[in-house]
Amino acid sequence: GDTAGGQGDKGGVRVQVDPTQDEALYQVLLSIDRAIEVIYAESALSGGTLNNEQREKLQKLYDHRKDVVSEAKEHHAITTTPTHNHLPPSSSSSSSSLPHP
């Protein structure tokens, strides 16, 4: 077997990420983000203030999103080696850059 551009992996550890898992996760996050956007859009129409119901919904969505993300991290922590591929924390994820549908 030839390793394409192998970065000197010790013991030939191959990082395997289940694409279906990733795709499912991406879809979940996308739907959560959409729901959050909808709530903000609704509040913008009503003068930009969130009512209690919207706040509760947002809180639940953010909590849910956090859970999904941390679950994903745990999943990836198991399947990847911590030595390389350190991804910077996605701080820019919330900056209105919409992924393609």
Coordinates of N, CA and C in Angstrom, one line a residue:
G1 N 0.8 -1.2 0.0 CA 0.0 0.0 0.0 C 0.8 1.3 0.0
D2 N 0.5 2.2 -0.8 CA 1.3 3.5 -0.8 C 0.5 4.6 0.0
T3 N 1.2 5.2 0.9 CA 0.5 6.3 1.7 C 0.7 7.6 0.9
A4 N -0.4 8.2 0.5 CA -0.3 9.4 -0.2 C 0.0 10.6 0.8
G5 N 1.2 11.1 0.7 CA 1.6 12.2 1.5 C 1.5 11.9 3.0
G6 N 1.8 10.7 3.4 CA 1.7 10.3 4.8 C 2.6 11.2 5.6
Q7 N 2.1 11.8 6.7 CA 2.9 12.7 7.5 C 3.7 11.9 8.6
G8 N 4.4 10.8 8.2 CA 5.1 10.0 9.2 C 4.3 9.5 10.3
D9 N 3.1 8.9 9.9 CA 2.2 8.3 10.9 C 2.9 7.1 11.6
K10 N 3.0 7.1 12.9 CA 3.6 6.0 13.6 C 2.6 4.9 13.7
G11 N 3.0 3.7 13.3 CA 2.1 2.5 13.4 C 1.0 2.5 12.4
G12 N 1.1 3.4 11.4 CA 0.2 3.4 10.3 C -1.2 3.7 10.8
V13 N -1.4 4.6 11.7 CA -2.8 4.9 12.1 C -3.5 5.7 11.1
R14 N -4.6 5.1 10.5 CA -5.3 5.8 9.5 C -6.6 6.4 10.2
V15 N -6.8 7.7 9.9 CA -7.9 8.4 10.5 C -9.1 8.1 9.6
Q16 N -10.1 7.4 10.2 CA -11.3 7.1 9.5 C -12.5 7.8 10.1
V17 N -13.1 8.6 9.3 CA -14.3 9.3 9.8 C -15.4 8.8 8.9
D18 N -16.5 8.4 9.6 CA -17.6 7.8 8.9 C -18.4 9.0 8.3
P19 N -18.4 9.0 7.0 CA -19.0 10.2 6.3 C -20.5 10.3 6.5
T20 N -21.1 9.1 6.7 CA -22.6 9.1 6.9 C -22.9 9.8 8.2
Q21 N -22.1 9.5 9.2 CA -22.2 10.1 10.5 C -22.0 11.6 10.4
D22 N -21.0 12.0 9.7 CA -20.8 13.4 9.5 C -21.9 14.1 8.8
E23 N -22.4 13.5 7.8 CA -23.5 14.1 7.0 C -24.7 14.2 7.9
A24 N -25.0 13.2 8.6 CA -26.2 13.3 9.5 C -26.1 14.4 10.5
L25 N -24.9 14.5 11.1 CA -24.6 15.5 12.1 C -24.7 16.9 11.4
Y26 N -24.2 17.0 10.2 CA -24.2 18.3 9.5 C -25.7 18.7 9.3
Q27 N -26.5 17.8 8.9 CA -27.9 18.1 8.7 C -28.6 18.5 10.0
V28 N -28.3 17.8 11.1 CA -28.9 18.2 12.4 C -28.5 19.6 12.7
L29 N -27.2 20.0 12.6 CA -26.7 21.3 13.0 C -27.4 22.3 12.0
L30 N -27.5 22.0 10.8 CA -28.1 22.9 9.8 C -29.5 23.2 10.2
S31 N -30.3 22.2 10.6 CA -31.7 22.4 10.9 C -31.8 23.2 12.2
I32 N -30.9 23.0 13.2 CA -30.9 23.8 14.4 C -30.6 25.2 14.1
D33 N -29.6 25.5 13.2 CA -29.2 26.8 12.8 C -30.3 27.5 12.1
R34 N -31.0 26.8 11.3 CA -32.2 27.3 10.5 C -33.3 27.8 11.5
A35 N -33.5 26.9 12.5 CA -34.5 27.2 13.5 C -34.2 28.5 14.3
I36 N -32.9 28.6 14.6 CA -32.4 29.8 15.3 C -32.6 31.0 14.5
E37 N -32.2 30.9 13.2 CA -32.4 32.0 12.3 C -33.8 32.5 12.2
V38 N -34.7 31.5 12.1 CA -36.1 31.8 12.0 C -36.6 32.6 13.2
I39 N -36.2 32.2 14.3 CA -36.6 32.9 15.5 C -36.1 34.3 15.5
Y40 N -34.8 34.5 15.1 CA -34.2 35.8 15.1 C -35.0 36.7 14.0
A41 N -35.3 36.1 12.9 CA -36.0 36.8 11.8 C -37.4 37.2 12.3
E42 N -38.1 36.3 13.1 CA -39.4 36.7 13.6 C -39.2 37.8 14.6
S43 N -38.2 37.8 15.4 CA -38.0 38.9 16.4 C -37.7 40.2 15.7
A44 N -37.0 40.1 14.6 CA -36.6 41.3 13.9 C -37.9 42.0 13.4
L45 N -38.8 41.2 12.9 CA -40.1 41.7 12.4 C -40.9 42.4 13.5
S46 N -40.7 41.9 14.7 CA -41.5 42.5 15.8 C -40.6 43.5 16.6
G47 N -39.8 44.2 15.9 CA -39.0 45.3 16.6 C -37.7 44.8 17.2
G48 N -37.3 43.6 16.9 CA -36.0 43.1 17.3 C -35.9 42.7 18.8
T49 N -37.1 42.5 19.4 CA -37.0 42.0 20.8 C -37.6 40.6 20.8
L50 N -36.9 39.8 21.6 CA -37.4 38.4 21.8 C -38.4 38.3 22.9
N51 N -39.5 37.6 22.6 CA -40.4 37.4 23.8 C -40.0 36.1 24.5
N52 N -40.6 35.9 25.6 CA -40.2 34.7 26.5 C -40.2 33.4 25.8
E53 N -41.2 33.2 25.0 CA -41.3 31.9 24.2 C -40.2 31.8 23.3
Q54 N -39.8 32.8 22.6 CA -38.7 32.8 21.7 C -37.4 32.5 22.4
R55 N -37.2 33.2 23.5 CA -36.0 33.0 24.3 C -35.9 31.6 24.8
E56 N -37.0 31.0 25.2 CA -36.9 29.6 25.7 C -36.6 28.7 24.5
K57 N -37.2 28.9 23.4 CA -36.9 28.1 22.2 C -35.4 28.2 21.8
L58 N -34.9 29.5 21.8 CA -33.5 29.7 21.5 C -32.6 28.9 22.5
Q59 N -32.9 29.1 23.7 CA -32.1 28.4 24.8 C -32.0 26.9 24.5
K60 N -33.2 26.3 24.2 CA -33.3 24.9 24.0 C -32.4 24.5 22.7
L61 N -32.6 25.4 21.7 CA -31.8 25.1 20.5 C -30.3 25.2 20.7
Y62 N -29.9 26.2 21.4 CA -28.5 26.4 21.7 C -27.9 25.2 22.5
D63 N -28.7 24.8 23.5 CA -28.3 23.6 24.3 C -28.2 22.4 23.5
H64 N -29.2 22.2 22.6 CA -29.3 21.0 21.8 C -28.0 21.0 20.9
R65 N -27.7 22.2 20.3 CA -26.6 22.3 19.4 C -25.3 22.0 20.1
K66 N -25.2 22.5 21.3 CA -24.0 22.2 22.1 C -23.8 20.7 22.4
D67 N -24.9 20.1 22.7 CA -24.9 18.6 22.9 C -24.4 17.9 21.7
V68 N -25.0 18.3 20.5 CA -24.7 17.6 19.3 C -23.2 17.8 19.0
V69 N -22.7 19.0 19.1 CA -21.4 19.3 18.8 C -20.4 18.6 19.7
S70 N -20.7 18.5 21.0 CA -19.8 17.9 22.0 C -19.9 16.3 21.7
E71 N -21.0 15.9 21.3 CA -21.1 14.4 21.0 C -20.3 14.1 19.8
A72 N -20.3 15.0 18.8 CA -19.5 14.8 17.6 C -18.0 14.8 18.0
K73 N -17.6 15.7 18.9 CA -16.2 15.8 19.3 C -15.8 14.5 20.0
E74 N -16.7 14.0 20.8 CA -16.4 12.7 21.5 C -16.2 11.6 20.4
H75 N -17.1 11.6 19.5 CA -17.1 10.6 18.4 C -15.8 10.7 17.6
H76 N -15.4 11.9 17.3 CA -14.1 12.1 16.6 C -12.9 11.9 17.4
A77 N -13.0 12.2 18.7 CA -11.9 11.9 19.6 C -11.6 10.4 19.6
I78 N -12.6 9.6 19.5 CA -12.3 8.2 19.5 C -11.7 7.7 18.2
T79 N -12.2 8.3 17.0 CA -11.8 7.8 15.7 C -10.5 8.5 15.2
T80 N -10.1 9.6 15.8 CA -8.9 10.3 15.3 C -7.8 10.3 16.4
T81 N -6.6 10.4 15.9 CA -5.4 10.5 16.8 C -5.2 12.0 17.1
P82 N -5.0 12.2 18.4 CA -4.9 13.6 18.9 C -3.6 14.3 18.5
T83 N -2.6 13.5 18.0 CA -1.3 14.1 17.8 C -1.3 15.2 16.7
H84 N -1.9 14.9 15.5 CA -2.0 15.9 14.5 C -3.5 16.3 14.2
N85 N -3.7 16.9 13.1 CA -5.0 17.5 12.6 C -5.7 18.2 13.8
H86 N -5.0 19.1 14.4 CA -5.7 20.0 15.3 C -6.4 21.1 14.6
L87 N -7.7 21.0 14.7 CA -8.5 22.1 14.0 C -8.7 23.2 15.0
P88 N -8.6 24.4 14.5 CA -8.9 25.6 15.4 C -10.4 25.6 15.7
P89 N -10.7 26.1 16.9 CA -12.1 26.1 17.3 C -12.9 27.0 16.3
S90 N -14.0 26.5 15.9 CA -14.8 27.3 14.8 C -15.5 28.5 15.5
S91 N -14.7 29.6 15.6 CA -15.3 30.7 16.2 C -16.1 31.5 15.2
S92 N -15.8 31.3 13.9 CA -16.5 32.0 12.9 C -17.7 31.4 12.4
S93 N -18.1 30.2 13.0 CA -19.2 29.4 12.5 C -20.5 30.2 12.6
S94 N -20.6 31.1 13.5 CA -21.9 31.8 13.7 C -22.0 33.1 12.8
S95 N -20.9 33.3 12.0 CA -20.9 34.6 11.2 C -21.6 34.4 9.9
S96 N -22.9 34.4 9.9 CA -23.8 34.4 8.7 C -23.2 33.8 7.4
S97 N -22.2 33.0 7.4 CA -21.8 32.3 6.2 C -22.6 31.1 6.0
L98 N -23.6 31.1 5.1 CA -24.4 30.0 5.0 C -23.8 28.9 4.1
P99 N -23.8 27.6 4.6 CA -23.3 26.6 3.7 C -24.3 26.3 2.5
H100 N -23.8 25.7 1.5 CA -24.6 25.5 0.3 C -25.6 24.4 0.7
P101 N -26.8 24.5 0.2 CA -27.9 23.5 0.5 C -27.6 22.2 -0.2

